[in-house]
Coordinates of C-alpha atoms and ligand atoms in Angstrom, one line a residue:
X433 CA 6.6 -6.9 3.6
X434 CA 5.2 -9.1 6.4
X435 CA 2.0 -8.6 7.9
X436 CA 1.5 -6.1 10.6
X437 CA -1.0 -3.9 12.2
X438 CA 0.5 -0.1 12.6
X439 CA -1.2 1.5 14.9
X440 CA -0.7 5.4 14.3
X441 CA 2.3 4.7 12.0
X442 CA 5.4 7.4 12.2
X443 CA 6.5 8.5 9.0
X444 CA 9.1 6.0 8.9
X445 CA 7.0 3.2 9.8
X446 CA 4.6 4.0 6.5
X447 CA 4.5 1.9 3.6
X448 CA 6.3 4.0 0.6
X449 CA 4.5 1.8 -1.7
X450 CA 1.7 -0.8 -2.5
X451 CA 0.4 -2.6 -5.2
X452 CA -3.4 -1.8 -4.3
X453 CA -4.2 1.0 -1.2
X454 CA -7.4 0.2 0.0
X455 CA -9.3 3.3 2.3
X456 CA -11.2 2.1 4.9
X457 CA -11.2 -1.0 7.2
X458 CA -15.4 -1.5 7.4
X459 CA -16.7 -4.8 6.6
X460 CA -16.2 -3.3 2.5
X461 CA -12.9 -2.9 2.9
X462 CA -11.5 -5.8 4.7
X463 CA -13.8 -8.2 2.2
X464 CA -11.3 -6.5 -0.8
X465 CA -8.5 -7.3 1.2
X466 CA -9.3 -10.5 1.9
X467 CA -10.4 -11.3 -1.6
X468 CA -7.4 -10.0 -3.0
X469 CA -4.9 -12.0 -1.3
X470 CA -7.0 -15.1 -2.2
X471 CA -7.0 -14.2 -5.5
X472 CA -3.3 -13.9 -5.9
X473 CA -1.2 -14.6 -3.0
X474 CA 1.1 -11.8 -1.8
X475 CA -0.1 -9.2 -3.2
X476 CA 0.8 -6.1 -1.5
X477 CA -2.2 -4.4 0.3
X478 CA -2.0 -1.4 2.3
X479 CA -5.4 -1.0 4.2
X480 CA -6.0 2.4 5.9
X481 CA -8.3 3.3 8.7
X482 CA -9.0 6.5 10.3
X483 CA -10.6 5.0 13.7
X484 CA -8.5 3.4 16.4
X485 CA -9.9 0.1 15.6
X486 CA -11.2 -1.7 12.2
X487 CA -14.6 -1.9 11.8
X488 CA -15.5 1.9 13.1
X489 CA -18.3 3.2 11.1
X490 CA -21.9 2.0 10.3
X491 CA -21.1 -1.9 11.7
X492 CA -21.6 -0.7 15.0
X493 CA -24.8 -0.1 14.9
X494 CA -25.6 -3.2 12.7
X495 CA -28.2 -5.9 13.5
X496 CA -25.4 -8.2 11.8
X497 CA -27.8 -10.0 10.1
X498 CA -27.5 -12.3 6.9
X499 CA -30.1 -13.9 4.5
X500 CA -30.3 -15.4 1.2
X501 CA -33.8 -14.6 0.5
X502 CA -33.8 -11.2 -1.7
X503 CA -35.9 -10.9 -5.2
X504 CA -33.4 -9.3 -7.2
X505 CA -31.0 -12.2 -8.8
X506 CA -28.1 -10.3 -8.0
X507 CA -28.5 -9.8 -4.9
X508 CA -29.5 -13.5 -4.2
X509 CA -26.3 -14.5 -6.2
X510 CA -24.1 -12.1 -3.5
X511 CA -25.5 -13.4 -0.4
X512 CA -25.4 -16.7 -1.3
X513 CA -22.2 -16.6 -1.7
X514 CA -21.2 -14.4 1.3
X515 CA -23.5 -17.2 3.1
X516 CA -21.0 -20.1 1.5
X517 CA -17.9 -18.4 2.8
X518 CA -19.4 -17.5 6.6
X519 CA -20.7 -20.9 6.8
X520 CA -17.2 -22.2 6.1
X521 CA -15.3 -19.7 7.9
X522 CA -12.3 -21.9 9.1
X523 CA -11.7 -22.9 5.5
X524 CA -11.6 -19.4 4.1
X525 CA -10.3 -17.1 6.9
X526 CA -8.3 -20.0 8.8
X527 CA -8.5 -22.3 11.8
X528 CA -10.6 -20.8 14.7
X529 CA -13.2 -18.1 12.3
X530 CA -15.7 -20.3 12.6
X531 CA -15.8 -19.9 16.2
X532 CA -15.1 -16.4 16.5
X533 CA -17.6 -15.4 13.7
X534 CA -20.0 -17.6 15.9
X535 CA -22.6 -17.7 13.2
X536 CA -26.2 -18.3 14.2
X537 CA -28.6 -19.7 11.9
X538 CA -32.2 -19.2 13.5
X539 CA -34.0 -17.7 10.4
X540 CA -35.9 -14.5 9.2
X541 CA -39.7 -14.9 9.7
X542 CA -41.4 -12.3 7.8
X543 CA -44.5 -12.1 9.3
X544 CA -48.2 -11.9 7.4
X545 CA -50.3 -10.1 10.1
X546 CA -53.5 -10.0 7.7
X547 CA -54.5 -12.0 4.6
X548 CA -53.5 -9.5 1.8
X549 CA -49.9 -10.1 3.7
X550 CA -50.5 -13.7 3.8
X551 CA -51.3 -13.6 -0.4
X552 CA -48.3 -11.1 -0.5
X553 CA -45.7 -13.8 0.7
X554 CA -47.3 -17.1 -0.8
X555 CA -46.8 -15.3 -4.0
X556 CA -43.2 -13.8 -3.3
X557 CA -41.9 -17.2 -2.2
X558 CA -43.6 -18.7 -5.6
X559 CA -41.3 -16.2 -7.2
X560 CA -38.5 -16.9 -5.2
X561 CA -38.5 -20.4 -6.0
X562 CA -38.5 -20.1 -10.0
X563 CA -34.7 -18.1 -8.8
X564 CA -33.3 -21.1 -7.3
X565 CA -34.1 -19.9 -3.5
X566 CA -36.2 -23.1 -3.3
X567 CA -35.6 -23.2 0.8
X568 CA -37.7 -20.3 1.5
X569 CA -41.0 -21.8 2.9
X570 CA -44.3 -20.5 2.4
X571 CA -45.7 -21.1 6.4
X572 CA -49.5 -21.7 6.6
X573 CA -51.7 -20.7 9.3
X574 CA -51.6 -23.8 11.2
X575 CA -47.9 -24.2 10.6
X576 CA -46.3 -21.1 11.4
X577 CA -48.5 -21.2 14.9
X578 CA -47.0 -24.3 15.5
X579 CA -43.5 -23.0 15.2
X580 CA -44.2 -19.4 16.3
X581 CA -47.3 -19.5 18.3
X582 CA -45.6 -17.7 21.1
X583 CA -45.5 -14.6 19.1
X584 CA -49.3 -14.5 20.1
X585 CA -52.6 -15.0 17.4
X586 CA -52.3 -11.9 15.0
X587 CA -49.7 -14.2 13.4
X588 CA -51.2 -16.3 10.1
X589 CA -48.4 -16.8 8.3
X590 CA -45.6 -16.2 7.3
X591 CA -42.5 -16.0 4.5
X592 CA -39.6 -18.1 6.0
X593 CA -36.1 -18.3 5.1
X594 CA -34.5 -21.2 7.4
X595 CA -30.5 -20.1 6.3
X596 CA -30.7 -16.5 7.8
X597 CA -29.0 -15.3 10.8
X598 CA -26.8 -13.6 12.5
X599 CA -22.8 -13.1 13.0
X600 CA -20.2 -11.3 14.9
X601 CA -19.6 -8.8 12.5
X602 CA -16.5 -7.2 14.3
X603 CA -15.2 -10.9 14.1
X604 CA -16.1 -11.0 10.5
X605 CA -14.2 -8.0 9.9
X606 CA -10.8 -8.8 11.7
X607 CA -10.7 -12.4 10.4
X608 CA -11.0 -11.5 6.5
X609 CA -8.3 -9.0 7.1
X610 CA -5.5 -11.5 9.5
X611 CA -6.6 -14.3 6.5
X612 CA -4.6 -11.4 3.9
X613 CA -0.4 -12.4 5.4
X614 CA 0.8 -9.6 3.2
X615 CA -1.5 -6.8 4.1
X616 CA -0.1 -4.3 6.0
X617 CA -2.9 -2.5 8.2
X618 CA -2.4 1.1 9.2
X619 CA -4.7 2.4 12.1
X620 CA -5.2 5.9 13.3
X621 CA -4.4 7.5 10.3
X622 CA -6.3 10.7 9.5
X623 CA -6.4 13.2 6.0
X624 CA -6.5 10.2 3.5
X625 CA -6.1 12.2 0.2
X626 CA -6.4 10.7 -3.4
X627 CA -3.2 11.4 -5.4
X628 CA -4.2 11.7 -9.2
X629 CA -2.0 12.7 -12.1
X630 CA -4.1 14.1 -14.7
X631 CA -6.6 10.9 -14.9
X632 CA -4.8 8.4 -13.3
X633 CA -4.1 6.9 -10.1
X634 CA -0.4 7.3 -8.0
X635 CA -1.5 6.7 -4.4
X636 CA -2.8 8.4 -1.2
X637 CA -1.0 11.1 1.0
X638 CA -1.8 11.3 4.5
X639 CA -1.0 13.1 7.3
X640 CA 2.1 11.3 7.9
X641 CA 3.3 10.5 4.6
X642 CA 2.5 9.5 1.2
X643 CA 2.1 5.9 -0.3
X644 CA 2.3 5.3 -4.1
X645 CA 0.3 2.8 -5.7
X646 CA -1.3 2.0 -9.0
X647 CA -4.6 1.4 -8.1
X648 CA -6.4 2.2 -5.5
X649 CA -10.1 1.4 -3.6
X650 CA -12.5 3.8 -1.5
X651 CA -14.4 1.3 0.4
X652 CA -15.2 4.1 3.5
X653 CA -18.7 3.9 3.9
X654 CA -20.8 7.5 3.6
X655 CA -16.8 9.0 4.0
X656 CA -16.2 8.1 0.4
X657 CA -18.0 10.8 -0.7
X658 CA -15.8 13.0 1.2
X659 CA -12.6 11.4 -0.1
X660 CA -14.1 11.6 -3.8
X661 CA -15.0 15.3 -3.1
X662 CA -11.1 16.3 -1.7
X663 CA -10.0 15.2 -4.9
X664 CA -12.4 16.5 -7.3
X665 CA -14.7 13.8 -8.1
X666 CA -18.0 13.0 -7.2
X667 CA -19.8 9.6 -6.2
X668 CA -23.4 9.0 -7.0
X669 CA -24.3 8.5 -3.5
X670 CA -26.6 9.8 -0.7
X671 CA -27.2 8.5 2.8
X672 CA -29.2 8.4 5.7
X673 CA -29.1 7.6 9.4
X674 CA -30.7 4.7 10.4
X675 CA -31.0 3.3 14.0
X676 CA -31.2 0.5 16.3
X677 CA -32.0 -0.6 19.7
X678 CA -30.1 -3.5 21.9
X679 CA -32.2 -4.0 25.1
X680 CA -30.5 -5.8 27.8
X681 CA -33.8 -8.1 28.2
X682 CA -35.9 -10.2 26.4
X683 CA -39.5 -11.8 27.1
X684 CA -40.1 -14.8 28.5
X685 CA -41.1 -16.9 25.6
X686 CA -39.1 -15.4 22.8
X687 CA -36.8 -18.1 22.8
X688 CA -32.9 -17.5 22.4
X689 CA -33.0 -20.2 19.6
X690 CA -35.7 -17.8 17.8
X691 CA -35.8 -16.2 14.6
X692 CA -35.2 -12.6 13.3
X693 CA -39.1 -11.2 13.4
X694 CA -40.1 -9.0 10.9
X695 CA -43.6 -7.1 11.2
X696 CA -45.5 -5.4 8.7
X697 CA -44.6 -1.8 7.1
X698 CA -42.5 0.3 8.5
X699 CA -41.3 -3.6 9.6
X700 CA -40.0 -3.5 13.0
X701 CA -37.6 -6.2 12.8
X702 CA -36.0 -8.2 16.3
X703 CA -34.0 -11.1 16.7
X704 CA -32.8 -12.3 20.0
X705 CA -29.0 -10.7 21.0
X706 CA -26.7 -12.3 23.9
X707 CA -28.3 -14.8 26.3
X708 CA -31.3 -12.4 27.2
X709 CA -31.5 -9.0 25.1
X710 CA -32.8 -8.5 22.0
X711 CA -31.5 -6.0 19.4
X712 CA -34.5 -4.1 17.1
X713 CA -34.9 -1.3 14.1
X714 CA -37.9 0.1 12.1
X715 CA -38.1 1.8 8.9
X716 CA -38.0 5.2 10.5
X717 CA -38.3 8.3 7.6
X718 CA -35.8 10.4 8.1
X719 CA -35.4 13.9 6.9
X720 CA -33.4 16.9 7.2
X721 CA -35.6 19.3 8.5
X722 CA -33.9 19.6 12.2
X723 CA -30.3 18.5 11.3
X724 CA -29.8 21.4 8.7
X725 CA -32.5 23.6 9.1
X726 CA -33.7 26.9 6.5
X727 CA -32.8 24.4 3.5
X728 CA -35.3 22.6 1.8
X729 CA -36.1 19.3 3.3
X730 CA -35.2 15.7 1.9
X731 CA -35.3 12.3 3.2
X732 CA -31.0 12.0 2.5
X733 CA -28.0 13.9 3.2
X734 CA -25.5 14.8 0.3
X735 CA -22.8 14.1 2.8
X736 CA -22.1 12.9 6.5
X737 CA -22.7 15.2 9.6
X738 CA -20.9 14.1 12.5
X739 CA -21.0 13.2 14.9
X740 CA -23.6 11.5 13.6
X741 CA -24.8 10.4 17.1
X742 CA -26.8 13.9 17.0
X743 CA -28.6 13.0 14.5
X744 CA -30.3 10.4 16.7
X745 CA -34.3 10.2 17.7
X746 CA -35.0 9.7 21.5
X747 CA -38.5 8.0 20.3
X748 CA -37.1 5.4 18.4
X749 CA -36.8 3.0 20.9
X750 CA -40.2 3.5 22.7
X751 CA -42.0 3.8 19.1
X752 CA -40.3 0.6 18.1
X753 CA -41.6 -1.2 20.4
X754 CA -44.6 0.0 20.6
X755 CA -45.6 -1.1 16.6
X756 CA -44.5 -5.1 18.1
X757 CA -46.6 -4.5 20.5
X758 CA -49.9 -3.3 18.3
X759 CA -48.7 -5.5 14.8
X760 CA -48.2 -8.2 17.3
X761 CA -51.4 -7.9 19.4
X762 CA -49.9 -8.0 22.5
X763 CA -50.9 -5.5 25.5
X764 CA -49.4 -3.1 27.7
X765 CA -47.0 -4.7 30.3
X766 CA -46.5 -8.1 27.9
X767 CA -45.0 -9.7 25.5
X768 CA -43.5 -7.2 23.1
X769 CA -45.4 -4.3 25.2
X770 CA -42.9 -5.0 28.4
X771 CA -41.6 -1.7 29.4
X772 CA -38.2 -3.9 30.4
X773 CA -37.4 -3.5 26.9
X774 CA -36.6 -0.1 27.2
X775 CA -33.4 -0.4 28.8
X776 CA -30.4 -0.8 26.8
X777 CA -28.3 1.1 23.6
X778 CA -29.6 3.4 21.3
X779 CA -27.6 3.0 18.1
X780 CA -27.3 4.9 14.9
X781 CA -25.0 4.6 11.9
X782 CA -25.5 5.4 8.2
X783 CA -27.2 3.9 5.2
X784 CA -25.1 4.8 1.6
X785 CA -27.1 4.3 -1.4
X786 CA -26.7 5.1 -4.5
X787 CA -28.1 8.5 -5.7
X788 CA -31.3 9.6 -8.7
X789 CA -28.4 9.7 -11.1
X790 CA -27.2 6.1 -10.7
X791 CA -30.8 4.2 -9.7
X792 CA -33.5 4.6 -11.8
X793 CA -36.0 3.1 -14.3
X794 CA -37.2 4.7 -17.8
X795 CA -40.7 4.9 -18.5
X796 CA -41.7 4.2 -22.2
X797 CA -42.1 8.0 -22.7
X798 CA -38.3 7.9 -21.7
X799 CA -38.9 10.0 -18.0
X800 CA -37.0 8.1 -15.2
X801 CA -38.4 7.2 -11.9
X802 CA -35.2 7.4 -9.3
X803 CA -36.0 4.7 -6.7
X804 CA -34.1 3.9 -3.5
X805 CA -31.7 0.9 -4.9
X806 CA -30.2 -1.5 -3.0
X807 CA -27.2 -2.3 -5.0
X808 CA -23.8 -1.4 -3.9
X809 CA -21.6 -0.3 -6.8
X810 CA -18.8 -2.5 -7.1
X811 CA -16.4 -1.1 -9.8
X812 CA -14.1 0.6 -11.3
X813 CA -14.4 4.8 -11.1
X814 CA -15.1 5.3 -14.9
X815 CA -12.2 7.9 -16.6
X816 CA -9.9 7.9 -13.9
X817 CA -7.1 5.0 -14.1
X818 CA -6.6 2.5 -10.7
X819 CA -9.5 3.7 -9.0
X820 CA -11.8 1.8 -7.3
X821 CA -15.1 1.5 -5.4
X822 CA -16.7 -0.6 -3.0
X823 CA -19.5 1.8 -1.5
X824 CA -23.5 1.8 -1.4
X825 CA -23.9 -1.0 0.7
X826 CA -27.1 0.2 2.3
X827 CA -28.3 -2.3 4.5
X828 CA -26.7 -5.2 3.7
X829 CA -22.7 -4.5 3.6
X830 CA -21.8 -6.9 6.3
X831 CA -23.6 -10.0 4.8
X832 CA -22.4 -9.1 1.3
X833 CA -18.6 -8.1 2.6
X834 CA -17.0 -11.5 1.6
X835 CA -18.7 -11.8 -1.7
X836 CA -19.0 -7.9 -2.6
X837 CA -14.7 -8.0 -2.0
X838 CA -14.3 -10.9 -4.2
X839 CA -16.0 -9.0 -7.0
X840 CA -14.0 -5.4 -6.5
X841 CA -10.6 -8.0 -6.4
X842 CA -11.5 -9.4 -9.8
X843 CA -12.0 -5.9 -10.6
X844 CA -8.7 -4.6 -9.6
X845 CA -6.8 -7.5 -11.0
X846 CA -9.0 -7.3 -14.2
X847 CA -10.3 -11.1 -14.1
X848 CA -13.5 -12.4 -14.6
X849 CA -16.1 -11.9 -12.6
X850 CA -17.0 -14.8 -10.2
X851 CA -20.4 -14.9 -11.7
X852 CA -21.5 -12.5 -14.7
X853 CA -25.0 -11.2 -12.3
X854 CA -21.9 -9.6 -10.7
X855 CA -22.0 -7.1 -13.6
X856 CA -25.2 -5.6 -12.0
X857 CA -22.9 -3.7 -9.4
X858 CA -21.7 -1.9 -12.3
X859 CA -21.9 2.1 -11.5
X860 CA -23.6 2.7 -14.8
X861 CA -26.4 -0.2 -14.5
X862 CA -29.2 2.4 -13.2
X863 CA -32.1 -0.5 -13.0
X864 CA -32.5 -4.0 -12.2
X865 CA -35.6 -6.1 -11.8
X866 CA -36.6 -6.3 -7.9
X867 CA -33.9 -3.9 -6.4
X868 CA -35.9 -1.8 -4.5
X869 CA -38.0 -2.7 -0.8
X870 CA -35.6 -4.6 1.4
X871 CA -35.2 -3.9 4.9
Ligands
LIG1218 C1 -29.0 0.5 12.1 C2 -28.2 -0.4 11.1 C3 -28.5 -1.7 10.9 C4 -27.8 -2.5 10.0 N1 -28.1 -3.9 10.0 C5 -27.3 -4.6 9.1 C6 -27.5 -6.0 9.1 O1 -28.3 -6.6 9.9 N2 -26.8 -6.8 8.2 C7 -25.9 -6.2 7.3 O2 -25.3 -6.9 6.5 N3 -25.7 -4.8 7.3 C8 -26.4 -4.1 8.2 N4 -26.2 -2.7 8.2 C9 -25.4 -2.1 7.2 C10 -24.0 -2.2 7.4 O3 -23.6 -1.8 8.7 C11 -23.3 -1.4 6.3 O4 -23.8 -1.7 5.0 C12 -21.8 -1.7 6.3 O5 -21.3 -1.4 7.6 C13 -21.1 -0.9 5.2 O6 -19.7 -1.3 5.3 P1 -18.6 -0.3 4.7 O7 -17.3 -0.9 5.0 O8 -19.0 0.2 3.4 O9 -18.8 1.1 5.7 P2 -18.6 1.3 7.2 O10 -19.0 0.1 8.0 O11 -19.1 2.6 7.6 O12 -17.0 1.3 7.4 C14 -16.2 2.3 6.8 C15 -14.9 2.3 7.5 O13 -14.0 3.2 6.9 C16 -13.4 4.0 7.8 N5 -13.2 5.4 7.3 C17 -14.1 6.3 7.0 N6 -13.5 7.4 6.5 C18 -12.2 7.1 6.4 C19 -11.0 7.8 5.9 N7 -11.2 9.1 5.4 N8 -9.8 7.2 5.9 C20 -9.7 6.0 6.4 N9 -10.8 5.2 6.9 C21 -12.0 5.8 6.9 C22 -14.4 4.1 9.0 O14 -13.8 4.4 10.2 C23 -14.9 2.6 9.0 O15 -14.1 1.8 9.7 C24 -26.9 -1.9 9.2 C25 -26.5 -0.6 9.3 C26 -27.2 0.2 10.3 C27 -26.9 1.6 10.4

């Protein structure tokens, strides 16, 4: 099989078989692809996505951003990795990636707006240093106005982590998938079904025809739990909506070359986008109270409404801004406070987490405390042969896509995992230290 991109196969131009099907071409499912053909050349990968293009589900509304800096080890261990491969781009997705992912590295600045902020972050990047991340700076007063001042005086300091950034995550997405030369990539096609014999894999059917395969990987962001439900099976998940904000314009003195800024709780986060916009988000809380109304409300949906564009807040934009503005100090008409700001895309996508039955911590007495995790489960299904997952990737799936497909390949092809902290993606590892409160 060579290499191709089918867009809207007929039945004759579909695959009849594959060694590993992969649903879904997010930034999840090309990183398996990718990883796979790296791990052992010419393997036969059919990667299937319903949208006209790859990349067509929660990426689009993505900030795109990457960082090393998280608190639980095997998170740090994932991006740091991911980092590795995006920084050499050209070597692992061939000549020209490095260009296209056009990978800016201007730094998160988690700001301390008061001093119990300030002790907050001198202690966090203590911590992070006894995990290896010993490039994430502790910024002093004196210091972080130095580097930041334009951000105004209600900055004191600040946690810093000089290796973030940003990428072109559509870019990200096509490379790792034209780096696999024996993938074949269907596009367009709808009514993915699971194909299960008793408790083992044989393949997909679609609308247009049926592929067999021995194993195969859901890696389709909140529509996993669909695909898992069409077949019987059910995926520890729940999701919500998140949104964003690109504004065409940018003030003054927020300098292109500037950092992702991240304010204090619910941390309105903004990093520079294009030659003079910005692109922003907020911890909004969500709930279901007007998208399915007379049921009882929760902060998550057991599955995807769509389109989920309704699901969007007209104030999010205006309210974003407006907590720069006040964390920031700034006043109407300035700085973060510029009405200019307002001007641009309103974006929403969804966040997949895993659910109370597959994140929580055990008190002594033996009750568990569900939290909101931010591990993606990377693994196999447990009791059904061939069946794979890539899913949960909250907030964070782009930046982990790389590494996150290298540990579902080794997975698949049942090799050891590129680094045993891997095993904390497992589906039935509820708790680890730290995995809970990242943007
Ligand atoms: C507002 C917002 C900001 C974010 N910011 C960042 C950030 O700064 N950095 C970061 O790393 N991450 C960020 N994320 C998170 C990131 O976008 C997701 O974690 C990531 O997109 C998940 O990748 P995925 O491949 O699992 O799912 P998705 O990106 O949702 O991709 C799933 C793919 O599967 C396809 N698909 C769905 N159903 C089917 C089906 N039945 N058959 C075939 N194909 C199907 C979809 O069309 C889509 O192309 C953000 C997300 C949001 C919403």
């Amino acid at each position: 099989m060579t290499h191709r991109f089918v867009y809207t196969p007929t039945p004759e131009e579909m695959p009849k078989t594959a060694d590993v099907i992969v649903i879904g071409g997010g930034p999840a499912g090309a990183g398996v692809v990718w990883a796979l053909e790296r791990a052992q050349p010419g393997i036969q990968t059919v990667l299937i996505e319903a949208g006209d293009q790859l990349a067509a589900g929660s990426s689009l509304a993505s900030l795109e951003n990457f960082r090393t800096c998280w608190s639980a080890r095997c998170l740090a261990a994932q991006m740091t990795r991911s980092v590795e491969i995006m920084l050499h781009a050209d070597e692992y997705f061939g000549e020209g990636s490095a260009q296209a992912l056009s990978v800016r590295q201007r730094g998160y600045l988690f700001c301390a707006l008061n001093e119990s902020q300030a002790d907050f972050y001198r202690r966090e990047v203590q911590y992070l240093h006894t995990i290896g991340l010993n490039h994430i700076e502790y910024l002093e007063t004196n210091e972080v106005q130095k580097r930041f001042g334009w951000l105004g005086k209600a900055l004191i300091g600040a946690k810093f982590d000089p290796s973030a950034g940003w990428i072109d995550s559509n870019a990200l997405v096509y490379r790792m998938v034209k780096s696999a030369p024996s993938a074949t990539v269907l596009l367009g096609v709808k009514n993915v079904r699971l194909l299960l014999k008793g408790e083992t894999v044989e393949g997909v059917s679609t609308s247009v025809g049926t592929i067999s395969a021995p194993k195969v990987v859901i890696a389709a962001g909140a529509n996993a739990i669909l695909i898992a439900k069409n077949a019987g099976l059910k995926l520890p998940l729940v999701i919500r909506p998140r949104q964003s904000f690109t504004s065409a314009w940018r003030h003054e003195t927020y300098p292109e070359d500037g950092p992702m800024v991240i304010g204090s709780a619910p941390y309105p986060h903004i990093r520079p986008e294009a030659n003079q916009g910005a692109i922003m988000g907020w911890e909004y809380s969500w709930n279901t109270k007007n998208a399915l109304p007379g049921e009882p409300v929760r902060d998550h949906l057991l599955e995807p409404i769509e389109p989920i564009e309704a699901l969007r807040d007209p104030r999010f934009p205006s309210l974003g801004m407006l907590l720069f503005m006040r964390q920031f100090k700034h006043t109407p008409g300035e700085g973060f406070g510029d009405p200019r700001y307002l001007r641009g895309r309103h974006n929403i996508g969804y966040y997949v987490y895993r659910d109370a039955t597959a994140a929580y911590s055990t008190a002594p007495d033996g009750s568990k405390r569900p939290y909101d995790s931010e591990r993606a489960i990377l693994d196999a299904y447990p009791g059904v042969k061939g069946l794979y997952l890539s899913i949960a990737h909250s907030g964070h799936g782009i930046m982990a896509a790389p590494s996150a497909g290298e540990v579902v390949a080794a997975k698949v092809l049942n090799r050891p995992l590129p680094d045993p902290i891997f095993a904390d993606f497992g589906i039935d590892v509820p708790w680890v230290e730290h995995d809970e409160n990242a943007l």
